[in-house]
Amino acid sequence: MISRPIAKALERHKTLRGLYEPRDKRFVAKAKNKESHCGYQKWHRDVDLEVMMWLREHEKATPEQFMSKLREIYGREDTLERFPNGFGPAT
């Protein structure tokens, strides 16, 4: 969930800098099948762009607010179709 583009945006963020890393093991979403999470598809680029824009617009966001945004994205119907269990720590 923390792709390299999102990680770069987080490193520039005033309050979230240093708290997350690319492919952070705390935030993993297991796809329902290979096709749902294969490659860097348009839906994934769209999510990255949305998160990066949100970070720019919320320069004083707390970790809780950032997590709420990720939960909102991964709770959407179209995202739940790909990732029916949402996200959580790597097991």
N, CA, C and O atoms as a DFTB+ gen file, in Angstrom:
364 C
 N C O
     1  1       0.807      -1.195       0.000
     2  2       0.000       0.000       0.000
     3  2       0.851       1.260       0.000
     4  3       0.444       2.287      -0.543
     5  1       2.016       1.186       0.600
     6  2       2.921       2.332       0.581
     7  2       3.873       2.108      -0.594
     8  3       4.974       1.579      -0.435
     9  1       3.425       2.519      -1.758
    10  2       4.241       2.370      -2.966
    11  2       5.419       3.337      -2.900
    12  3       5.467       4.213      -2.036
    13  1       6.350       3.174      -3.803
    14  2       7.502       4.094      -3.836
    15  2       7.064       5.544      -4.056
    16  3       7.576       6.432      -3.374
    17  1       6.130       5.821      -4.988
    18  2       5.698       7.223      -5.136
    19  2       5.060       7.788      -3.865
    20  3       5.301       8.943      -3.513
    21  1       4.253       6.984      -3.177
    22  2       3.648       7.456      -1.932
    23  2       4.729       7.645      -0.869
    24  3       4.700       8.629      -0.129
    25  1       5.673       6.723      -0.786
    26  2       6.761       6.847       0.197
    27  2       7.558       8.126      -0.029
    28  3       7.945       8.788       0.934
    29  1       7.807       8.482      -1.278
    30  2       8.532       9.723      -1.575
    31  2       7.730      10.935      -1.105
    32  3       8.287      11.872      -0.534
    33  1       6.419      10.911      -1.349
    34  2       5.562      12.018      -0.897
    35  2       5.542      12.086       0.628
    36  3       5.528      13.176       1.200
    37  1       5.543      10.937       1.284
    38  2       5.562      10.917       2.751
    39  2       6.876      11.484       3.292
    40  3       6.876      12.143       4.332
    41  1       7.975      11.241       2.613
    42  2       9.259      11.768       3.065
    43  2       9.323      13.294       2.966
    44  3      10.120      13.927       3.658
    45  1       8.501      13.876       2.120
    46  2       8.449      15.344       2.000
    47  2       7.400      15.949       2.937
    48  3       7.326      17.169       3.078
    49  1       6.598      15.109       3.570
    50  2       5.483      15.584       4.391
    51  2       5.978      16.109       5.738
    52  3       6.872      15.529       6.354
    53  1       5.381      17.216       6.184
    54  2       5.830      17.871       7.417
    55  2       5.667      16.999       8.659
    56  3       6.577      16.934       9.485
    57  1       4.532      16.330       8.805
    58  2       4.264      15.599      10.046
    59  2       4.410      14.085       9.919
    60  3       4.528      13.396      10.932
    61  1       4.404      13.558       8.708
    62  2       4.452      12.097       8.530
    63  2       5.825      11.594       8.096
    64  3       6.041      10.388       7.973
    65  1       6.731      12.505       7.870
    66  2       8.104      12.159       7.451
    67  2       8.733      11.171       8.432
    68  3       8.680      11.360       9.647
    69  1       9.324      10.124       7.884
    70  2      10.055       9.160       8.699
    71  2       9.220       8.076       9.355
    72  3       9.765       7.188      10.011
    73  1       7.909       8.133       9.190
    74  2       7.045       7.156       9.857
    75  2       6.713       5.937       8.996
    76  3       6.259       4.918       9.518
    77  1       6.932       6.030       7.694
    78  2       6.556       4.961       6.774
    79  2       7.688       4.711       5.794
    80  3       8.543       5.573       5.588
    81  1       7.693       3.536       5.194
    82  2       8.702       3.210       4.191
    83  2       8.025       2.510       3.020
    84  3       6.913       2.001       3.160
    85  1       8.691       2.482       1.863
    86  2       8.102       1.791       0.714
    87  2       7.822       0.329       1.055
    88  3       8.630      -0.345       1.694
    89  1       6.680      -0.132       0.621
    90  2       6.275      -1.530       0.852
    91  2       6.308      -1.871       2.341
    92  3       6.722      -2.963       2.731
    93  1       5.874      -0.939       3.149
    94  2       5.852      -1.078       4.606
    95  2       5.068      -2.330       4.989
    96  3       3.910      -2.484       4.602
    97  1       5.691      -3.212       5.739
    98  2       5.085      -4.498       6.113
    99  2       3.871      -4.339       7.022
   100  3       3.098      -5.281       7.198
   101  1       3.701      -3.155       7.597
   102  2       2.532      -2.926       8.454
   103  2       1.255      -2.744       7.642
   104  3       0.151      -2.846       8.176
   105  1       1.414      -2.475       6.346
   106  2       0.258      -2.135       5.518
   107  2       0.283      -2.938       4.228
   108  3       0.803      -2.489       3.207
   109  1      -0.283      -4.121       4.295
   110  2      -0.288      -5.026       3.159
   111  2      -1.732      -5.369       2.825
   112  3      -2.549      -5.606       3.716
   113  1      -2.035      -5.392       1.538
   114  2      -3.364      -5.790       1.078
   115  2      -3.208      -7.030       0.209
   116  3      -2.475      -7.017      -0.780
   117  1      -3.896      -8.094       0.582
   118  2      -3.820      -9.333      -0.179
   119  2      -4.929      -9.362      -1.219
   120  3      -6.114      -9.294      -0.894
   121  1      -4.514      -9.466      -2.485
   122  2      -5.474      -9.482      -3.590
   123  2      -6.225     -10.806      -3.622
   124  3      -5.727     -11.836      -3.168
   125  1      -7.437     -10.753      -4.172
   126  2      -8.238     -11.980      -4.254
   127  2      -7.672     -12.952      -5.274
   128  3      -7.895     -14.158      -5.168
   129  1      -6.933     -12.437      -6.276
   130  2      -6.300     -13.293      -7.275
   131  2      -5.148     -12.528      -7.931
   132  3      -4.970     -11.332      -7.699
   133  1      -4.382     -13.225      -8.736
   134  2      -3.202     -12.622      -9.365
   135  2      -3.579     -11.436     -10.255
   136  3      -2.878     -10.424     -10.265
   137  1      -4.663     -11.552     -10.992
   138  2      -5.081     -10.491     -11.906
   139  2      -5.421      -9.196     -11.167
   140  3      -5.261      -8.103     -11.710
   141  1      -5.886      -9.328      -9.937
   142  2      -6.281      -8.149      -9.161
   143  2      -5.104      -7.296      -8.719
   144  3      -5.269      -6.115      -8.415
   145  1      -3.924      -7.885      -8.681
   146  2      -2.777      -7.135      -8.161
   147  2      -1.529      -7.371      -8.995
   148  3      -0.414      -7.369      -8.474
   149  1      -1.717      -7.570     -10.261
   150  2      -0.601      -7.864     -11.142
   151  2      -0.090      -6.572     -11.778
   152  3      -0.833      -5.891     -12.484
   153  1       1.170      -6.235     -11.531
   154  2       1.762      -5.061     -12.153
   155  2       1.308      -3.748     -11.533
   156  3       0.667      -3.712     -10.483
   157  1       1.661      -2.692     -12.212
   158  2       1.334      -1.335     -11.750
   159  2       0.237      -0.807     -12.671
   160  3       0.488       0.011     -13.556
   161  1      -0.969      -1.284     -12.447
   162  2      -2.101      -0.988     -13.312
   163  2      -2.648       0.413     -13.077
   164  3      -2.269       1.101     -12.129
   165  1      -3.552       0.816     -13.971
   166  2      -4.140       2.162     -13.900
   167  2      -4.783       2.425     -12.538
   168  3      -4.591       3.496     -11.962
   169  1      -5.542       1.462     -12.020
   170  2      -6.206       1.687     -10.734
   171  2      -5.178       1.981      -9.650
   172  3      -5.433       2.785      -8.754
   173  1      -4.006       1.328      -9.725
   174  2      -2.978       1.538      -8.716
   175  2      -2.340       2.915      -8.870
   176  3      -2.074       3.596      -7.879
   177  1      -2.099       3.316     -10.094
   178  2      -1.564       4.667     -10.333
   179  2      -2.563       5.716      -9.860
   180  3      -2.170       6.744      -9.309
   181  1      -3.858       5.463     -10.073
   182  2      -4.898       6.398      -9.619
   183  2      -4.907       6.517      -8.095
   184  3      -5.032       7.617      -7.557
   185  1      -4.775       5.385      -7.401
   186  2      -4.725       5.420      -5.935
   187  2      -3.488       6.184      -5.474
   188  3      -3.574       7.019      -4.574
   189  1      -2.339       5.901      -6.087
   190  2      -1.122       6.636      -5.723
   191  2      -1.318       8.137      -5.891
   192  3      -0.971       8.914      -5.003
   193  1      -1.869       8.541      -7.017
   194  2      -2.094       9.964      -7.274
   195  2      -3.041      10.564      -6.242
   196  3      -2.795      11.659      -5.738
   197  1      -4.123       9.852      -5.923
   198  2      -5.072      10.352      -4.925
   199  2      -4.403      10.533      -3.569
   200  3      -4.611      11.549      -2.906
   201  1      -3.606       9.563      -3.152
   202  2      -2.936       9.654      -1.856
   203  2      -1.917      10.782      -1.860
   204  3      -1.832      11.543      -0.896
   205  1      -1.145      10.900      -2.929
   206  2      -0.141      11.972      -2.995
   207  2      -0.800      13.350      -2.979
   208  3      -0.297      14.267      -2.331
   209  1      -1.905      13.501      -3.676
   210  2      -2.626      14.780      -3.652
   211  2      -3.173      15.053      -2.257
   212  3      -3.113      16.184      -1.774
   213  1      -3.703      14.026      -1.612
   214  2      -4.231      14.179      -0.254
   215  2      -3.115      14.637       0.683
   216  3      -3.326      15.522       1.512
   217  1      -1.937      14.043       0.555
   218  2      -0.810      14.436       1.403
   219  2      -0.444      15.905       1.187
   220  3      -0.140      16.615       2.145
   221  1      -0.470      16.360      -0.057
   222  2      -0.161      17.771      -0.345
   223  2      -1.216      18.699       0.254
   224  3      -0.893      19.779       0.748
   225  1      -2.472      18.272       0.207
   226  2      -3.570      19.108       0.702
   227  2      -3.694      19.069       2.217
   228  3      -4.340      19.938       2.803
   229  1      -3.094      18.085       2.857
   230  2      -3.191      17.922       4.310
   231  2      -1.786      17.893       4.906
   232  3      -1.336      16.874       5.429
   233  1      -1.118      19.014       4.816
   234  2       0.289      19.069       5.214
   235  2       0.514      18.896       6.713
   236  3       1.642      18.652       7.139
   237  1      -0.534      19.017       7.513
   238  2      -0.401      18.815       8.961
   239  2      -1.130      17.560       9.425
   240  3      -1.468      17.431      10.601
   241  1      -1.369      16.645       8.505
   242  2      -2.101      15.422       8.833
   243  2      -1.369      14.599       9.884
   244  3      -0.139      14.553       9.921
   245  1      -2.143      13.962      10.722
   246  2      -1.595      13.052      11.728
   247  2      -1.546      11.641      11.142
   248  3      -2.190      11.368      10.130
   249  1      -0.784      10.742      11.775
   250  2      -0.799       9.353      11.322
   251  2      -2.209       8.755      11.327
   252  3      -2.552       7.961      10.451
   253  1      -3.011       9.133      12.303
   254  2      -4.385       8.625      12.376
   255  2      -5.214       9.095      11.184
   256  3      -6.001       8.326      10.632
   257  1      -5.043      10.345      10.789
   258  2      -5.766      10.863       9.631
   259  2      -5.308      10.187       8.341
   260  3      -6.125       9.887       7.470
   261  1      -4.018       9.952       8.220
   262  2      -3.486       9.260       7.052
   263  2      -4.044       7.841       6.984
   264  3      -4.458       7.388       5.917
   265  1      -4.056       7.142       8.109
   266  2      -4.594       5.785       8.135
   267  2      -6.081       5.782       7.806
   268  3      -6.566       4.871       7.135
   269  1      -6.795       6.777       8.263
   270  2      -8.215       6.891       7.948
   271  2      -8.421       7.045       6.446
   272  3      -9.338       6.451       5.878
   273  1      -7.580       7.830       5.810
   274  2      -7.657       7.998       4.356
   275  2      -7.399       6.667       3.655
   276  3      -8.127       6.312       2.729
   277  1      -6.379       5.927       4.080
   278  2      -6.100       4.626       3.470
   279  2      -7.260       3.658       3.691
   280  3      -7.631       2.920       2.778
   281  1      -7.832       3.655       4.893
   282  2      -8.993       2.784       5.163
   283  2     -10.171       3.151       4.271
   284  3     -10.888       2.278       3.783
   285  1     -10.362       4.443       4.064
   286  2     -11.465       4.893       3.198
   287  2     -11.250       4.372       1.772
   288  3     -12.184       3.859       1.156
   289  1     -10.047       4.497       1.253
   290  2      -9.747       4.038      -0.109
   291  2      -9.920       2.532      -0.209
   292  3     -10.560       2.039      -1.138
   293  1      -9.354       1.799       0.742
   294  2      -9.407       0.344       0.679
   295  2     -10.734      -0.218       1.177
   296  3     -10.914      -1.435       1.207
   297  1     -11.658       0.646       1.565
   298  2     -13.002       0.228       1.932
   299  2     -14.017       0.475       0.827
   300  3     -15.190       0.132       0.974
   301  1     -13.581       1.062      -0.266
   302  2     -14.473       1.329      -1.386
   303  2     -14.855       0.036      -2.100
   304  3     -14.096      -0.933      -2.115
   305  1     -16.031       0.045      -2.683
   306  2     -16.542      -1.153      -3.352
   307  2     -15.579      -1.689      -4.408
   308  3     -15.305      -2.889      -4.442
   309  1     -15.059      -0.806      -5.275
   310  2     -14.169      -1.281      -6.344
   311  2     -12.855      -1.825      -5.797
   312  3     -12.295      -2.773      -6.348
   313  1     -12.365      -1.231      -4.717
   314  2     -11.120      -1.719      -4.120
   315  2     -11.364      -3.034      -3.388
   316  3     -10.534      -3.942      -3.439
   317  1     -12.503      -3.133      -2.707
   318  2     -12.825      -4.376      -2.010
   319  2     -13.018      -5.540      -2.974
   320  3     -12.830      -6.696      -2.595
   321  1     -13.388      -5.246      -4.210
   322  2     -13.478      -6.316      -5.198
   323  2     -12.105      -6.933      -5.445
   324  3     -11.999      -8.140      -5.663
   325  1     -11.066      -6.127      -5.413
   326  2      -9.693      -6.611      -5.619
   327  2      -9.071      -7.142      -4.324
   328  3      -8.340      -8.133      -4.327
   329  1      -9.379      -6.461      -3.224
   330  2      -8.786      -6.774      -1.922
   331  2      -9.912      -6.949      -0.898
   332  3     -10.173      -6.043      -0.107
   333  1     -10.571      -8.097      -0.909
   334  2     -11.771      -8.274      -0.076
   335  2     -11.543      -8.154       1.432
   336  3     -12.496      -7.930       2.179
   337  1     -10.308      -8.299       1.888
   338  2     -10.025      -8.200       3.320
   339  2      -9.431      -6.854       3.720
   340  3      -8.950      -6.687       4.840
   341  1      -9.469      -5.888       2.786
   342  2      -8.882      -4.588       3.090
   343  2      -7.381      -4.708       3.242
   344  3      -6.725      -5.349       2.420
   345  1      -6.822      -4.098       4.289
   346  2      -5.376      -4.184       4.498
   347  2      -5.048      -4.389       5.966
   348  3      -5.871      -4.144       6.848
   349  1      -3.840      -4.840       6.203
   350  2      -3.373      -5.067       7.563
   351  2      -1.909      -5.455       7.531
   352  3      -1.275      -5.405       6.478
   353  1      -1.366      -5.841       8.678
   354  2       0.042      -6.211       8.734
   355  2       0.316      -7.470       7.911
   356  3      -0.560      -8.318       7.742
   357  1       1.542      -7.576       7.405
   358  2       1.956      -8.774       6.686
   359  2       1.995      -9.938       7.671
   360  3       2.400      -9.779       8.822
   361  1       1.575     -11.094       7.211
   362  2       1.574     -12.270       8.104
   363  2       2.535     -13.315       7.587
   364  3       2.680     -14.375       8.195
